[in-house]
Coordinates of C-alpha atoms (C1' of nucleotides) in Angstrom, one line a residue:
Chain A
M7 CA 121.4 104.2 71.1
A8 CA 118.3 105.9 72.6
R9 CA 117.2 109.1 74.0
E10 CA 118.3 110.3 77.4
R11 CA 116.1 109.7 80.4
K12 CA 114.6 112.8 82.0
F13 CA 114.9 111.4 85.6
S14 CA 117.4 109.2 87.4
T15 CA 116.6 106.3 89.7
V16 CA 117.7 108.4 92.6
D17 CA 115.2 111.1 91.6
L18 CA 112.5 108.5 91.4
Y19 CA 113.2 106.9 94.8
Q20 CA 113.6 110.3 96.5
S21 CA 110.2 111.5 95.1
T22 CA 108.6 108.2 96.0
K23 CA 109.8 108.4 99.5
H24 CA 108.7 112.0 99.9
L25 CA 105.3 111.3 98.5
L26 CA 104.8 108.1 100.5
L27 CA 105.7 109.9 103.8
E28 CA 103.4 112.8 102.9
H29 CA 100.4 111.0 101.6
G30 CA 100.7 107.4 102.8
Y31 CA 100.2 104.3 100.7
D32 CA 96.6 104.9 99.6
G33 CA 97.2 108.6 98.9
F34 CA 100.2 108.0 96.7
T35 CA 99.3 108.2 92.9
F36 CA 101.2 107.9 89.7
S37 CA 100.0 111.3 88.7
M38 CA 101.7 112.9 91.7
L39 CA 104.9 111.1 91.0
A40 CA 104.9 111.9 87.3
N41 CA 104.2 115.5 88.1
R42 CA 107.1 115.7 90.6
L43 CA 109.4 114.1 88.1
D44 CA 108.2 116.4 85.3
I45 CA 107.2 113.5 83.0
S46 CA 103.9 112.2 81.8
R47 CA 102.1 109.5 83.8
G48 CA 102.3 107.2 80.9
A49 CA 106.1 107.2 81.0
L50 CA 106.1 105.7 84.4
Y51 CA 104.3 102.6 83.1
K52 CA 107.4 102.0 80.9
Y53 CA 109.2 101.1 84.1
F54 CA 106.6 99.9 86.5
E55 CA 103.4 98.0 85.8
N56 CA 101.7 99.6 88.7
K57 CA 101.9 101.1 92.1
E58 CA 102.5 97.8 93.9
V59 CA 105.5 97.0 91.7
L60 CA 107.0 100.5 92.1
I61 CA 106.5 100.7 95.9
S62 CA 107.6 97.2 96.7
E63 CA 110.7 97.8 94.6
Y64 CA 111.4 101.0 96.3
M65 CA 110.9 99.4 99.7
V66 CA 113.5 96.7 98.9
F67 CA 116.0 99.5 98.0
E68 CA 115.3 101.4 101.2
M69 CA 115.4 98.3 103.5
K70 CA 118.7 97.2 102.0
K71 CA 120.1 100.6 102.6
F72 CA 119.0 100.4 106.2
M73 CA 120.4 96.9 106.7
V74 CA 123.8 98.1 105.6
Q75 CA 123.7 100.6 108.5
L76 CA 122.3 98.1 110.9
H77 CA 125.0 95.5 110.2
K78 CA 127.5 98.0 111.3
I79 CA 126.3 97.3 114.8
Q80 CA 128.7 94.3 114.7
E81 CA 131.6 96.7 114.6
Y82 CA 130.8 97.6 118.2
K83 CA 131.7 95.0 120.7
S84 CA 130.1 95.8 124.0
F85 CA 126.3 95.9 124.5
E86 CA 126.5 99.5 125.7
E87 CA 128.2 100.6 122.5
K88 CA 125.7 98.7 120.4
F89 CA 122.8 100.2 122.3
D90 CA 124.1 103.7 121.7
Y91 CA 124.7 103.0 118.1
L92 CA 121.2 101.5 117.6
I93 CA 119.4 104.4 119.2
H94 CA 121.5 106.8 117.2
L95 CA 120.7 104.9 114.0
I96 CA 117.0 104.8 114.4
F97 CA 116.8 108.4 115.4
H98 CA 118.8 109.4 112.3
D99 CA 116.7 107.2 110.1
Q100 CA 113.3 108.0 111.7
E101 CA 111.4 107.5 108.4
I102 CA 112.4 103.9 108.1
H103 CA 110.0 102.9 110.8
R104 CA 107.0 104.7 109.1
L105 CA 108.1 103.5 105.7
R106 CA 108.2 99.9 106.9
E107 CA 104.7 100.2 108.1
I108 CA 103.7 101.7 104.7
G109 CA 105.4 98.7 103.0
L110 CA 103.2 96.4 104.9
E111 CA 100.2 98.0 103.3
I112 CA 101.1 96.7 99.9
P113 CA 98.5 94.0 99.3
R114 CA 99.9 90.5 98.9
S115 CA 99.8 90.4 95.1
P116 CA 99.8 87.6 92.6
N117 CA 102.0 89.7 90.3
T118 CA 105.4 88.0 90.0
K119 CA 107.5 91.1 90.5
V120 CA 105.6 92.2 93.5
H121 CA 105.7 88.8 95.0
E122 CA 109.4 88.6 94.6
N123 CA 109.9 91.9 96.2
Q124 CA 107.7 91.0 99.0
E125 CA 109.6 87.8 99.6
Q126 CA 112.8 89.8 99.6
L127 CA 111.3 92.2 102.1
D128 CA 110.3 89.3 104.3
Q129 CA 113.9 88.1 104.1
L130 CA 115.3 91.5 105.0
H131 CA 112.9 91.8 107.8
Y132 CA 114.0 88.4 109.1
E133 CA 117.6 89.5 108.9
M134 CA 116.8 92.6 110.8
Y135 CA 114.9 90.5 113.4
T136 CA 117.8 88.0 114.0
S137 CA 120.4 90.8 114.1
L138 CA 118.4 92.6 116.8
Q139 CA 117.5 89.4 118.6
S140 CA 121.2 88.6 119.1
F141 CA 121.8 92.2 120.2
V142 CA 119.2 91.7 123.0
E143 CA 120.6 88.3 123.9
L144 CA 124.0 89.9 124.3
G145 CA 122.6 92.4 126.6
K146 CA 121.2 89.6 128.7
Q147 CA 124.4 87.7 128.7
E148 CA 126.4 90.7 129.7
G149 CA 124.0 91.0 132.6
I150 CA 122.9 94.5 131.5
I151 CA 119.3 93.9 130.6
K152 CA 116.8 92.5 133.0
P153 CA 116.4 88.9 131.9
S154 CA 112.7 89.0 132.7
I155 CA 111.9 91.3 129.8
P156 CA 110.7 89.5 126.6
N157 CA 113.0 90.3 123.7
G158 CA 110.1 91.5 121.5
L159 CA 109.1 93.9 124.2
F160 CA 112.6 95.3 124.6
L161 CA 112.8 95.9 120.8
G162 CA 109.2 97.2 120.7
F163 CA 110.1 99.8 123.3
I164 CA 113.1 101.1 121.3
F165 CA 111.2 101.2 118.0
Q166 CA 108.0 102.8 119.4
T167 CA 110.0 105.3 121.4
I168 CA 111.3 107.1 118.4
A169 CA 107.7 107.7 117.2
I170 CA 106.9 109.8 120.3
P171 CA 106.0 113.2 119.0
N172 CA 108.2 115.9 120.4
H173 CA 105.3 118.4 120.7
E174 CA 107.2 120.6 123.1
N175 CA 110.0 120.8 120.5
L176 CA 112.7 120.1 123.0
P177 CA 116.3 120.2 121.6
Y178 CA 117.3 117.0 119.9
S179 CA 120.1 116.0 122.2
E180 CA 118.1 116.6 125.3
W181 CA 115.1 114.7 123.9
V182 CA 117.3 111.7 122.9
S183 CA 119.1 111.5 126.2
S184 CA 115.9 111.7 128.1
I185 CA 114.6 108.8 126.1
K186 CA 117.8 106.8 126.7
E187 CA 117.5 107.4 130.4
I188 CA 113.9 106.2 130.5
L189 CA 114.7 103.1 128.5
R190 CA 117.6 102.4 130.8
H191 CA 116.2 103.2 134.2
G192 CA 112.5 104.1 133.9
M193 CA 110.5 107.2 134.8
F194 CA 110.2 106.5 138.5
K195 CA 112.7 107.6 141.1
I196 CA 114.9 104.9 142.7
Chain B
M9 CA 54.3 109.3 111.8
A10 CA 56.9 107.7 109.7
R11 CA 58.5 104.4 108.8
E12 CA 60.8 102.6 111.1
R13 CA 64.6 102.9 110.7
K14 CA 66.4 99.8 109.6
F15 CA 69.5 100.6 111.8
S16 CA 70.1 102.2 115.1
T17 CA 72.7 104.9 115.9
V18 CA 74.6 102.3 117.9
D19 CA 74.7 100.0 114.9
L20 CA 76.0 102.8 112.8
Y21 CA 78.8 103.8 115.2
Q22 CA 79.8 100.2 115.8
S23 CA 80.1 99.6 112.0
T24 CA 81.9 102.9 111.5
K25 CA 84.4 102.0 114.2
H26 CA 84.9 98.6 112.8
L27 CA 85.4 99.8 109.2
L28 CA 87.7 102.7 110.2
L29 CA 90.0 100.4 112.2
E30 CA 90.0 97.8 109.4
H31 CA 90.4 100.2 106.4
G32 CA 91.7 103.5 107.8
Y33 CA 90.3 106.9 107.0
D34 CA 90.9 106.8 103.2
G35 CA 89.8 103.2 102.8
F36 CA 86.5 103.9 104.5
T37 CA 83.6 104.3 102.0
F38 CA 79.9 104.9 102.3
S39 CA 79.3 101.8 100.2
M40 CA 81.0 99.7 102.8
L41 CA 79.0 101.2 105.6
A42 CA 75.7 100.9 103.7
N43 CA 76.5 97.4 102.9
R44 CA 77.2 96.5 106.5
L45 CA 74.1 98.1 107.7
D46 CA 72.0 96.5 104.9
I47 CA 70.7 99.7 103.5
S48 CA 71.4 101.6 100.3
R49 CA 74.2 104.1 100.1
G50 CA 71.7 106.8 99.3
A51 CA 70.0 106.3 102.6
L52 CA 73.1 107.4 104.5
Y53 CA 73.0 110.7 102.8
K54 CA 69.7 111.4 104.6
Y55 CA 71.7 111.6 107.8
F56 CA 75.2 112.7 106.8
E57 CA 76.2 115.0 104.0
N58 CA 79.5 113.2 103.5
K59 CA 82.3 111.1 105.0
E60 CA 83.8 114.1 106.9
V61 CA 80.5 114.9 108.7
L62 CA 79.9 111.2 109.6
I63 CA 83.4 110.5 110.8
S64 CA 83.9 113.7 112.7
E65 CA 80.5 113.1 114.4
Y66 CA 81.4 109.6 115.3
M67 CA 84.8 110.8 116.7
V68 CA 83.1 113.2 119.0
F69 CA 81.0 110.4 120.3
E70 CA 83.9 108.1 120.8
M71 CA 86.1 110.8 122.5
K72 CA 83.3 111.8 124.9
K73 CA 82.9 108.2 125.9
F74 CA 86.7 108.0 126.5
M75 CA 86.7 111.2 128.5
V76 CA 84.0 109.8 130.9
Q77 CA 86.4 107.0 131.6
L78 CA 89.4 109.2 131.9
H79 CA 87.7 111.6 134.3
K80 CA 87.3 108.7 136.7
I81 CA 91.0 109.0 137.3
Q82 CA 90.1 111.7 139.8
E83 CA 88.4 109.1 142.0
Y84 CA 91.9 107.7 142.7
K85 CA 93.9 109.9 145.1
S86 CA 97.5 108.7 145.0
F87 CA 99.7 108.9 142.0
E88 CA 100.3 105.2 142.1
E89 CA 96.6 104.4 141.9
K90 CA 96.1 106.9 139.1
F91 CA 99.0 105.4 137.2
D92 CA 97.6 101.9 137.5
Y93 CA 94.2 103.1 136.5
L94 CA 95.5 104.9 133.4
I95 CA 97.5 102.0 132.2
H96 CA 94.5 99.8 132.7
L97 CA 92.3 102.2 130.9
I98 CA 94.3 102.6 127.8
F99 CA 95.0 98.9 127.5
H100 CA 91.3 98.2 127.7
D101 CA 90.5 100.9 125.2
Q102 CA 93.4 100.3 122.8
E103 CA 91.6 101.4 119.7
I104 CA 91.1 104.9 121.0
H105 CA 94.7 105.7 120.3
R106 CA 94.4 104.5 116.7
L107 CA 91.0 106.1 116.3
R108 CA 92.3 109.5 117.5
E109 CA 95.0 109.3 114.8
I110 CA 92.4 108.5 112.2
G111 CA 90.4 111.5 113.5
L112 CA 93.3 113.7 112.8
E113 CA 93.1 112.7 109.1
I114 CA 89.8 114.4 108.6
P115 CA 90.7 117.4 106.4
R116 CA 90.0 120.8 108.0
S117 CA 86.8 121.5 106.3
P118 CA 84.8 124.6 105.6
N119 CA 81.6 122.6 106.2
T120 CA 79.9 124.0 109.2
K121 CA 79.0 120.7 110.9
V122 CA 82.5 119.3 110.3
H123 CA 84.0 122.5 111.6
E124 CA 81.9 122.3 114.8
N125 CA 82.8 118.7 115.4
Q126 CA 86.4 119.5 114.9
E127 CA 86.3 122.3 117.4
Q128 CA 84.6 120.0 119.9
L129 CA 87.3 117.4 119.2
D130 CA 90.0 120.1 119.8
Q131 CA 88.2 120.9 123.1
L132 CA 88.0 117.3 124.1
H133 CA 91.7 116.9 123.2
Y134 CA 92.6 119.9 125.3
E135 CA 90.6 118.5 128.3
M136 CA 92.4 115.2 127.9
Y137 CA 95.7 117.0 127.8
T138 CA 95.1 119.1 130.9
S139 CA 93.8 116.1 132.8
L140 CA 96.9 114.1 131.9
Q141 CA 99.2 117.0 132.6
S142 CA 98.0 117.4 136.1
F143 CA 98.4 113.7 136.6
V144 CA 102.0 114.0 135.7
E145 CA 102.5 117.0 137.8
L146 CA 101.1 115.1 140.8
G147 CA 103.6 112.4 140.1
K148 CA 106.4 114.9 140.3
Q149 CA 105.0 116.6 143.4
E150 CA 104.7 113.2 145.2
G151 CA 108.3 112.7 144.3
I152 CA 107.6 109.5 142.4
I153 CA 108.5 110.6 138.8
K154 CA 111.9 111.9 138.0
P155 CA 111.5 115.7 137.7
S156 CA 113.9 115.8 134.8
I157 CA 111.5 114.0 132.4
P158 CA 109.5 116.4 130.2
N159 CA 105.7 115.8 130.8
G160 CA 105.1 115.2 127.1
L161 CA 107.7 112.5 127.0
F162 CA 106.2 110.8 130.0
L163 CA 102.8 110.7 128.4
G164 CA 104.3 109.8 125.1
F165 CA 105.9 106.7 126.5
I166 CA 102.6 105.6 128.1
F167 CA 100.6 106.1 124.9
Q168 CA 103.2 104.6 122.5
T169 CA 103.8 101.7 124.7
I170 CA 100.3 100.3 124.3
A171 CA 100.9 100.2 120.5
I172 CA 103.8 97.8 120.8
P173 CA 102.8 94.7 118.9
N174 CA 102.8 91.6 121.1
H175 CA 104.2 89.3 118.3
E176 CA 105.2 86.6 120.7
N177 CA 101.6 86.5 122.0
L178 CA 102.5 86.6 125.6
P179 CA 99.6 86.4 128.0
Y180 CA 98.0 89.7 128.7
S181 CA 98.7 90.1 132.4
E182 CA 102.4 89.2 131.9
W183 CA 102.6 91.6 129.0
V184 CA 101.1 94.5 130.9
S185 CA 103.1 94.0 134.0
S186 CA 106.3 93.8 132.0
I187 CA 105.4 97.1 130.4
K188 CA 104.6 98.7 133.7
E189 CA 107.9 97.5 135.1
I190 CA 109.8 99.0 132.2
L191 CA 108.0 102.3 132.5
R192 CA 108.7 102.4 136.2
H193 CA 112.3 101.3 136.4
G194 CA 113.6 100.7 132.9
M195 CA 115.1 97.8 131.1
F196 CA 118.6 97.8 132.6
K197 CA 119.6 96.2 135.8
I198 CA 120.2 98.3 138.9
Chain C
dA6 C1' 122.0 111.1 56.3
dC7 C1' 119.5 107.2 57.9
dT8 C1' 118.0 103.7 60.7
dT9 C1' 117.2 101.9 65.2
dT10 C1' 115.5 101.9 69.7
dA11 C1' 114.4 103.5 74.0
dA12 C1' 112.0 107.7 76.1
dG13 C1' 108.2 110.2 76.4
dT14 C1' 103.3 111.9 75.3
dG15 C1' 98.4 112.3 75.4
dA16 C1' 94.0 110.4 74.4
dC17 C1' 90.8 106.5 75.4
dA18 C1' 88.2 103.2 77.9
dC19 C1' 87.4 101.5 82.4
dT20 C1' 86.5 101.3 87.4
dC21 C1' 85.1 103.2 91.6
dG22 C1' 83.5 106.4 95.0
dT23 C1' 80.6 110.7 95.3
dG24 C1' 76.5 113.4 95.8
dT25 C1' 71.8 114.1 94.2
dC26 C1' 67.1 113.3 93.3
dA27 C1' 62.6 111.6 91.8
dC28 C1' 60.4 107.8 93.2
dT29 C1' 58.6 104.0 96.3
dT30 C1' 57.6 102.1 100.9
dT31 C1' 55.6 102.0 105.4
dA32 C1' 54.2 103.4 110.0
dT33 C1' 51.2 106.8 112.2
dG34 C1' 47.5 109.6 113.7
dA35 C1' 43.5 112.3 112.1
Chain D
dT24 C1' 40.9 104.6 105.5
dC25 C1' 43.8 107.7 103.9
dA26 C1' 46.9 111.7 103.9
dT27 C1' 51.5 112.6 105.7
dA28 C1' 56.2 112.4 106.4
dA29 C1' 60.2 110.2 107.3
dA30 C1' 62.9 106.0 105.6
dG31 C1' 64.7 103.9 101.9
dT32 C1' 65.9 102.9 96.8
dG33 C1' 68.4 103.0 92.5
dA34 C1' 69.7 105.5 88.5
dC35 C1' 72.4 109.4 86.9
dA36 C1' 76.1 112.6 86.2
dC37 C1' 80.6 113.6 87.7
dG38 C1' 85.5 113.4 89.0
dA39 C1' 89.8 110.9 89.8
dG40 C1' 92.9 107.2 89.4
dT41 C1' 94.2 103.2 86.3
dG42 C1' 96.3 100.8 82.5
dT43 C1' 97.0 100.8 77.5
dC44 C1' 98.6 102.1 73.1
dA45 C1' 99.6 104.3 68.8
dC46 C1' 102.3 108.0 68.0
dT47 C1' 106.2 111.4 68.4
dT48 C1' 110.9 112.6 69.9
dA49 C1' 115.8 112.4 70.2
dA50 C1' 120.3 110.2 71.0
dA51 C1' 123.7 106.7 68.9
dG52 C1' 125.6 103.6 65.7
dT53 C1' 126.4 102.5 60.8

DNA sequence: ACTTTAAGTGACACTCGTGTCACTTTATGA
DNA sequence: TCATAAAGTGACACGAGTGTCACTTAAAGT
């Protein structure tokens, strides 16, 4: 019926991700993306009215992908297993944390599509939140986590932890197991 | 000799700080700053050739101020006291962490003034680093910190920790003491 | 072969931040 | 009181990103 597209949706999302992580929300431009995909800037406007639409749409895609992974946490029954899986997951999907922050930079827009995507993101975020909340609750029920720790703080520690820059370039496994150890039992002796 | 200035250096730094924290490095513009100081944009160019010069100069000011505080850690002798002081310090100077990140966004510039400021920032950063390193070493010598923990990870935990968003809006003292408790002895029982 | 239709192009007009500069304003001290 | 010099102003030219649109290109169906 019509001419073949010069780029796939996968290409587009990959490039978007790459450019977002490299230049941040403000630094991202349609020119860059067009350039990377080897098409003209004008062509992009055939698919996305503007940056907000494109990025919010991409964010929904990325968050859905992450939630598929996160829901697998239900396959593990004990808190200990879930804990290991969660740490493993966020270390292997490091960017998601930064990307979620970038997603929050999209200005609340009156544009219908953007608004829909933002509502969907809110929904996904809420799902993530409840999923993680019940994970923490389980830890308390099983008597593994200290009950005095607020749930938000528990989760905050886990998510902030992965953003600690490994300046000394310690080997991955050593780094992760040190972090787990600190999360479990702290940095002080006894 | 000449006409009176419409703004003080303190005004200028305060406004710069405020705008940087609100809009980030890229979002910061001379128009905003001029507007806030109630002068014309052109006037700012009498003092700063461009954004890089202004912001790098401000960052040096802010870092020096922070280092004065940090050096006071030497007044405390035991590791425990130093630990308490450090946590207190970075909680009461929360923005410094975000500001330091923003400072790193200033592109390495050929401009002499910017270059000088950046070298001074590097120097200040190095001072901060060594000061904190010896703090950690003391903790290990005193047998308080687990020796297996890499120094960078120890410091990373402390600095990332303050960035955990207190979504549940727990009272400050409760929040801080929970964080200290986790840093000391972790989130798991026993 | 020819029409249809979506893909893609590049030029245009617009906005916004930048850096400059001739000009105006206003304290000061000679 | 008046020359001086720093403070401040606003207009200009420039570059970069935006969004649009008439136009060209190339598969696919008839």
